[in-house]
Tab-separated table of C-alpha atoms and ligand atoms in Angstrom:
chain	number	residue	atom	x	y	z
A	1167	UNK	CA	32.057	-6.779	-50.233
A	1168	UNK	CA	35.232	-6.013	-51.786
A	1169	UNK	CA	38.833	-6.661	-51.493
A	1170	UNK	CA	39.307	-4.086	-48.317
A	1171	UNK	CA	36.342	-5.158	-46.637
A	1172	UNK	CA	35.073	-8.598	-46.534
A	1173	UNK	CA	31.923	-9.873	-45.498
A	1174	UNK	CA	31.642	-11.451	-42.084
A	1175	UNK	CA	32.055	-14.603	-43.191
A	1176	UNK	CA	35.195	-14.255	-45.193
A	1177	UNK	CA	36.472	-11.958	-42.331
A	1178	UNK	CA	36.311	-14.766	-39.974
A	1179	UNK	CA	38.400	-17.227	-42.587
A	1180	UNK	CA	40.678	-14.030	-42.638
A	1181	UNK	CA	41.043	-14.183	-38.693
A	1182	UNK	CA	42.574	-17.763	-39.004
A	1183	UNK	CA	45.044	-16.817	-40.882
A	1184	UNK	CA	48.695	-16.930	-39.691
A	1185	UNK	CA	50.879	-13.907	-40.445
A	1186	UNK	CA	53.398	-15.051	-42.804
A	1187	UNK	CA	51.865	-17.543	-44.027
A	1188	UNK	CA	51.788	-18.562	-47.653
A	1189	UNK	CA	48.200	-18.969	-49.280
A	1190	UNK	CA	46.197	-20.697	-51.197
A	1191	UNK	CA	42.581	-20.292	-51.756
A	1192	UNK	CA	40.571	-22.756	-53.431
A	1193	UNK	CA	37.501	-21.615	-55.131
A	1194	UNK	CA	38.462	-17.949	-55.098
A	1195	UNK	CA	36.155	-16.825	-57.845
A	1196	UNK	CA	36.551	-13.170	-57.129
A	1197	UNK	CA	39.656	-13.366	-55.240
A	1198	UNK	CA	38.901	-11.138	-52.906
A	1199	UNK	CA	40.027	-13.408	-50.089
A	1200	UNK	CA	43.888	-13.467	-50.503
A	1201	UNK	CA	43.949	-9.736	-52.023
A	1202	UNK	CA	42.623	-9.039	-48.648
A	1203	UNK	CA	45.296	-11.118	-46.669
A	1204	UNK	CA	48.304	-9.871	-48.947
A	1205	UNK	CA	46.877	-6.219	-48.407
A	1206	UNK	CA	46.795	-6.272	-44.775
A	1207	UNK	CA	50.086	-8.037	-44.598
A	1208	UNK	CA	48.695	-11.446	-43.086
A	1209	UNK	CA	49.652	-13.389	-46.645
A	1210	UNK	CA	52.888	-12.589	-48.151
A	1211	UNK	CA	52.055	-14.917	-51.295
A	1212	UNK	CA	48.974	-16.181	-52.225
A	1213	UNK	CA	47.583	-18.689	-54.914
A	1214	UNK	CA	43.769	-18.400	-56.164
A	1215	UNK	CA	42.406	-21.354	-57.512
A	1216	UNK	CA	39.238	-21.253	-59.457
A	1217	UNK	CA	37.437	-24.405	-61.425
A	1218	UNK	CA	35.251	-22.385	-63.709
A	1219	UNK	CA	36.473	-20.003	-66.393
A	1220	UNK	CA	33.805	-16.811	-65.658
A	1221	UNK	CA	34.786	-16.535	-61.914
A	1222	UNK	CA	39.008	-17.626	-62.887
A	1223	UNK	CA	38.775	-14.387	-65.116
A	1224	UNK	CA	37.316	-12.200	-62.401
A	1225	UNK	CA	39.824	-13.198	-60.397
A	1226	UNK	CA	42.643	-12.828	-62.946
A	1227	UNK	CA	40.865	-8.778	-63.224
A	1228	UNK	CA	40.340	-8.591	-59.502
A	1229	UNK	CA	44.206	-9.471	-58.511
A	1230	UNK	CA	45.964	-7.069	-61.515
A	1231	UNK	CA	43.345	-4.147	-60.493
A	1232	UNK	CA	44.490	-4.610	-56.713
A	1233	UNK	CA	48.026	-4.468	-58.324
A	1234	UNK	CA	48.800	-7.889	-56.881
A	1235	UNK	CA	50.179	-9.564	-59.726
A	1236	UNK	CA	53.558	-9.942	-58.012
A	1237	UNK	CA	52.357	-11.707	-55.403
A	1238	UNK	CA	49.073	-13.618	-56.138
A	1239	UNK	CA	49.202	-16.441	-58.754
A	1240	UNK	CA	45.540	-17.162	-60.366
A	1241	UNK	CA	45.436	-20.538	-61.795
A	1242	UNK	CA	42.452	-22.228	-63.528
A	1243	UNK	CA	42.442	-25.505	-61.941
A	1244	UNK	CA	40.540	-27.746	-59.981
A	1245	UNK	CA	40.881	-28.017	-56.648
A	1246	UNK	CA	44.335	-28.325	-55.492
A	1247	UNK	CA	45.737	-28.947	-58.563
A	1248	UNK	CA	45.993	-25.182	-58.836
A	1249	UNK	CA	48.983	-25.586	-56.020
A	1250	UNK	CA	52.435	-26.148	-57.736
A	1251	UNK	CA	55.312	-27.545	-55.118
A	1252	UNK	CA	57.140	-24.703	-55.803
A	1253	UNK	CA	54.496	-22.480	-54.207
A	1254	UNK	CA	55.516	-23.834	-50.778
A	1255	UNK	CA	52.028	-23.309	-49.473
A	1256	UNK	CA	51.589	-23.542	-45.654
A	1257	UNK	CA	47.910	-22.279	-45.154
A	1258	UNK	CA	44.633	-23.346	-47.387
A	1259	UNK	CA	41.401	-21.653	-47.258
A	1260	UNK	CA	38.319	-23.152	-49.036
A	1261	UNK	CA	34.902	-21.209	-48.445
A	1262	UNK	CA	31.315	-20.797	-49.114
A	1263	UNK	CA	30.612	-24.778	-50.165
A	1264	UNK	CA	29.355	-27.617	-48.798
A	1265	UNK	CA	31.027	-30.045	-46.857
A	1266	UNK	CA	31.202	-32.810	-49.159
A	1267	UNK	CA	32.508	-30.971	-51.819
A	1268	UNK	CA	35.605	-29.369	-49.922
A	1269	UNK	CA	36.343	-33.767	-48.675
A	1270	UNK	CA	36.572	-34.591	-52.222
A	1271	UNK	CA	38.738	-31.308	-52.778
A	1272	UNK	CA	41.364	-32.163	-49.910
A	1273	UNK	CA	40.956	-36.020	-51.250
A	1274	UNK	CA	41.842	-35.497	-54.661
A	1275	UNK	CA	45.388	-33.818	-54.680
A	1276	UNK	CA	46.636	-34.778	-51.318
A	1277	UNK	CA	50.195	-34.433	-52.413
A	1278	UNK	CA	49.542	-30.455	-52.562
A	1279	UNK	CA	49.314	-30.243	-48.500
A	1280	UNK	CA	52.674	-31.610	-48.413
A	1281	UNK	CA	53.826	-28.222	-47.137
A	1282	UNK	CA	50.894	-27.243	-45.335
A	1283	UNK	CA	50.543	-26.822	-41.290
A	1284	UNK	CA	46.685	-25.242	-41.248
A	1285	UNK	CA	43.482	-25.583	-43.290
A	1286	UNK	CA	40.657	-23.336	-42.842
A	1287	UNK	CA	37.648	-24.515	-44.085
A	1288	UNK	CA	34.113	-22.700	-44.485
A	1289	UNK	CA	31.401	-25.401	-45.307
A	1290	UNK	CA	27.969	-23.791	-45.928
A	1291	UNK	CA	26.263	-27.356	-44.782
A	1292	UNK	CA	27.260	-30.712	-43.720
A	1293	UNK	CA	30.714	-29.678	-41.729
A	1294	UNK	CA	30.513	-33.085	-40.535
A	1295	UNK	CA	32.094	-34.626	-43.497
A	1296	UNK	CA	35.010	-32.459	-42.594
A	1297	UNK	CA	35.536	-33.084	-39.054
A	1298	UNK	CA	35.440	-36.974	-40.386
A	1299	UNK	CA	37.935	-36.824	-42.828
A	1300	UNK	CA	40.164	-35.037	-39.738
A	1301	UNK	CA	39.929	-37.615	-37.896
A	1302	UNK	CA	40.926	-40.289	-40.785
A	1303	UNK	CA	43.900	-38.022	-42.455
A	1304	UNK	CA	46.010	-36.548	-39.089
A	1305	UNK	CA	44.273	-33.676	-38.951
A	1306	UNK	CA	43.470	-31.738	-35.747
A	1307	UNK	CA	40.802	-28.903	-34.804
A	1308	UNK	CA	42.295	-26.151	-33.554
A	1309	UNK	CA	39.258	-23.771	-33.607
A	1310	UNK	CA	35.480	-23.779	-34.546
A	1311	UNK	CA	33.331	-20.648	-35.097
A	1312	UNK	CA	29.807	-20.912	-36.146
A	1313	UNK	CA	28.332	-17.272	-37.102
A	1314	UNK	CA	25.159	-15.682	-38.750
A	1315	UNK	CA	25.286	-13.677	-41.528
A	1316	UNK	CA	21.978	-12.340	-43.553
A	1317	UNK	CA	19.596	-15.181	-42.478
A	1318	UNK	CA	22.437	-17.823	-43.403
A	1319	UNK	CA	24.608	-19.660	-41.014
A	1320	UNK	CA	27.996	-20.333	-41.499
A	1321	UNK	CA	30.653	-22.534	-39.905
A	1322	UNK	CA	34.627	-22.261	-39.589
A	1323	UNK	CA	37.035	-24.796	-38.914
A	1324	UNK	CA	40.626	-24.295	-38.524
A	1325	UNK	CA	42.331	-27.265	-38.545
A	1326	UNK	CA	46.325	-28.429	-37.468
A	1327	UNK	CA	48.337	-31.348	-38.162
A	1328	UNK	CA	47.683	-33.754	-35.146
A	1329	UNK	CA	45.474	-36.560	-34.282
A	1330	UNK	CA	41.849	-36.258	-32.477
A	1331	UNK	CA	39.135	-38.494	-31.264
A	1332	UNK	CA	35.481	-37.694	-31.675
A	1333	UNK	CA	32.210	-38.520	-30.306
A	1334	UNK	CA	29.035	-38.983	-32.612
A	1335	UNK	CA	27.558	-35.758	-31.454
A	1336	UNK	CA	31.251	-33.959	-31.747
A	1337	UNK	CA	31.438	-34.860	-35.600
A	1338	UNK	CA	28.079	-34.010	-36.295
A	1339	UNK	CA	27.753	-30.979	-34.153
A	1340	UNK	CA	31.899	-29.825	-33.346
A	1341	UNK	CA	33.281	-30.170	-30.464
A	1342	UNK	CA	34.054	-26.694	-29.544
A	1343	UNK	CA	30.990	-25.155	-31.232
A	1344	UNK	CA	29.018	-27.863	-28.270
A	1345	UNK	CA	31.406	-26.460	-25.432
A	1346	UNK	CA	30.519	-22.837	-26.158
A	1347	UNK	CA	26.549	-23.565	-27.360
A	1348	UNK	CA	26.203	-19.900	-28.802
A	1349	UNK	CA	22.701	-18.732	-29.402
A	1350	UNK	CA	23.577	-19.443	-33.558
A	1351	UNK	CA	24.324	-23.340	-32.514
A	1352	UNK	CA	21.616	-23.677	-30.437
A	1353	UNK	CA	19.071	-22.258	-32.711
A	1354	UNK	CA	20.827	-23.771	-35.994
A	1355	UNK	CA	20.626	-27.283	-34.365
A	1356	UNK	CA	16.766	-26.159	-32.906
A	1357	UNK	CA	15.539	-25.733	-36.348
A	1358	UNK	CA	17.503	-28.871	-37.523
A	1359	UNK	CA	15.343	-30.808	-34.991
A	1360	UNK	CA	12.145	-29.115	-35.997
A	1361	UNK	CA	12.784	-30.304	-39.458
A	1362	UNK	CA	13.757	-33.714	-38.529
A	1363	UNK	CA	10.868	-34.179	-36.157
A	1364	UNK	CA	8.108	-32.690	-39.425
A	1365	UNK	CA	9.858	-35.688	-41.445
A	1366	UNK	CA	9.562	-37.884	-38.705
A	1367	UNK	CA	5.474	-36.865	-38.719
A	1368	UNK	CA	5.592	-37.662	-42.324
A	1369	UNK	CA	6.911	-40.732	-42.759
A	1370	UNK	CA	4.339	-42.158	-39.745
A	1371	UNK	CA	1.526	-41.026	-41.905
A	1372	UNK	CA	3.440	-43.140	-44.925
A	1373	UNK	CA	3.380	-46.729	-45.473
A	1374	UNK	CA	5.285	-48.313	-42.678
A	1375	UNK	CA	7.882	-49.866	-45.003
A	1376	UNK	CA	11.216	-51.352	-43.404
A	1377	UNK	CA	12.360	-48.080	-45.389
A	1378	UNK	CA	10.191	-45.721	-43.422
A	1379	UNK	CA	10.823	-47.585	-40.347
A	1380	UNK	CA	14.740	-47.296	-40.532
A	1381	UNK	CA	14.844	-43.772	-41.707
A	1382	UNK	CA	12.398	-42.899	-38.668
A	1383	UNK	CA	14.515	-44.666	-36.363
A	1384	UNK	CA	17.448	-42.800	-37.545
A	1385	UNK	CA	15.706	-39.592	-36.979
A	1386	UNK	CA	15.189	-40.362	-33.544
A	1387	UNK	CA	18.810	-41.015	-32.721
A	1388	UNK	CA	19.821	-37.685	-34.898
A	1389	UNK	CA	17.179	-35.743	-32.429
A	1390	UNK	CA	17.915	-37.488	-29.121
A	1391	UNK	CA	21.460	-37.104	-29.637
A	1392	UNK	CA	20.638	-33.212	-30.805
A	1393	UNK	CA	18.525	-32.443	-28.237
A	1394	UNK	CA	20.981	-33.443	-25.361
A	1395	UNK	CA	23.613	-31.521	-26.866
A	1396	UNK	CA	21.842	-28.295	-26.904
A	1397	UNK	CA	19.796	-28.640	-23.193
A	1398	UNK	CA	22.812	-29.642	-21.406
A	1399	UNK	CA	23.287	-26.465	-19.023
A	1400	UNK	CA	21.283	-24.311	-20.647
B	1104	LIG	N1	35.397	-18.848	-51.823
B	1104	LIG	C1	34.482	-17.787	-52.235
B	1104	LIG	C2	33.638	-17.343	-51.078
B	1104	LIG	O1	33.614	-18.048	-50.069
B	1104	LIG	O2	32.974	-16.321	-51.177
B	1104	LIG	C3	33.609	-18.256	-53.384
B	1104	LIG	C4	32.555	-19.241	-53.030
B	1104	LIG	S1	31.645	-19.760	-54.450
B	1104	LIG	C5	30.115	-20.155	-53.762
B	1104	LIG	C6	32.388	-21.313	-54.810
B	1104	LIG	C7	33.471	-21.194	-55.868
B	1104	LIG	O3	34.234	-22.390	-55.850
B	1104	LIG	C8	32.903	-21.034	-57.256
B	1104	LIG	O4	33.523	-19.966	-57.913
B	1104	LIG	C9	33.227	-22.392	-57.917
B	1104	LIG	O5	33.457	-22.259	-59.299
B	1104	LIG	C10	34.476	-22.784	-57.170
B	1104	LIG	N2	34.762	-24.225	-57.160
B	1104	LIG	C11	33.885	-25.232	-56.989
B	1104	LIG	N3	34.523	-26.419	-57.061
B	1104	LIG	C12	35.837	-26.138	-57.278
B	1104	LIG	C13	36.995	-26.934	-57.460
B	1104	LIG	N4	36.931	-28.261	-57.463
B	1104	LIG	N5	38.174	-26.313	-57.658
B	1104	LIG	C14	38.252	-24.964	-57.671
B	1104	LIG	N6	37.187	-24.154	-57.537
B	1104	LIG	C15	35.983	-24.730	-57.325
């Protein structure tokens, strides 16, 4: 992977992209991301923000040997924090970490999406926490890809300004990801179950605590609710 040709994953975060728009990418510890957007034209500004000071410097290198200095900004910050008002950001990209992690990311600096119409998000695990916070901060899915990439799966969200409503099984599985049940969902959410029902197997071969009992009980909603989702019309 390099800063002409991205791996799938990063591709598909490219896709989303609107032409024109202004950048920022959060967690852009090699920058390759917006050097590839301002390359092809997509980006015509971009902002890298990095947290740690190994990956900030590769970016720093990365963006002045692409000869992007003039129009990528590299900040070591955290989170948003690396976006300045000034930047007048409209799109943010945040990739390759867990769900939880890019919540408390959008949480912290809310201020900084002033400006912005579209968030695309790439949560290795737990893209439920996303699709939550959504729903809570006026935030609307516009697309949803899920996609395989050596062994690993991935998810995209692309999200709008605007309100939505979502069932149980649309915030834990997504709502268009269920509609389209590509081979990837259904065998992400198979294996899912598998584990879930091994735990289950576990825990009734453990002391039947109130613990034990809740967690199992939980399991069996998670699967039942699962299962539905990925048999329906299939
Ligand atoms: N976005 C790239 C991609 O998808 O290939 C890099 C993903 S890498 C696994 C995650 C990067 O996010 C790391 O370089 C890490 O230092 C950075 N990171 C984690 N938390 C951050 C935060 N709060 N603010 C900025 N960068 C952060």
């Amino acid at each position: 992977m390099n800063a002409q040709k991205l791996s799938k994953r990063l591709e598909m975060v490219a896709s989303f992209v609107p032409t024109g728009a202004i950048v920022a990418d959060i967690g852009s510890d090699h920058a390759y991301l917006p050097c590839y957007l301002v390359h092809k034209g997509i980006a015509s500004r971009a902002v890298a923000g990095e947290v740690v000071q190994g990956p900030y410097d590769s970016a720093v290198r990365q963006v002045r040997t692409e000869g992007l200095s003039d129009k990528i900004t590299v900040r070591l910050a955290d989170g948003l924090a690396a976006v300045e008002e000034a930047d007048s950001v409209t799109a943010v990209t945040i990739a390759g970490m867990g769900g939880p992690l890019i919540v408390s990311i959008l949480e912290k600096h809310p201020e900084a999406l002033k400006t912005v119409t579209r968030l695309i998000l790439q949560p290795n695990i737990h893209a439920k926490a996303i699709r939550e916070w959504a729903v809570q901060h006026g935030w609307a899915l516009q697309d949803e890809v899920i996609l395989e990439e050596d062994g690993k799966v991935y998810e995209v969200l692309v999200l709008q300004r605007g309100s939505m409503d979502l069932t149980e099984a649309q915030t834990l599985l997504g709502p268009k990801l269920m509609n389209t049940k590509s081979d990837v969902f259904v065998e992400k959410w198979s294996r899912e179950v598998a584990n879930w029902q091994r735990v289950q197997q576990a825990i009734a071969s453990a002391e039947p605590t109130a613990e034990n009992k809740a967690k199992s009980e939980e399991l069996a909603h998670l699967i039942e609710l699962v299962q539905e989702a990925i048999s329906w019309n299939r």
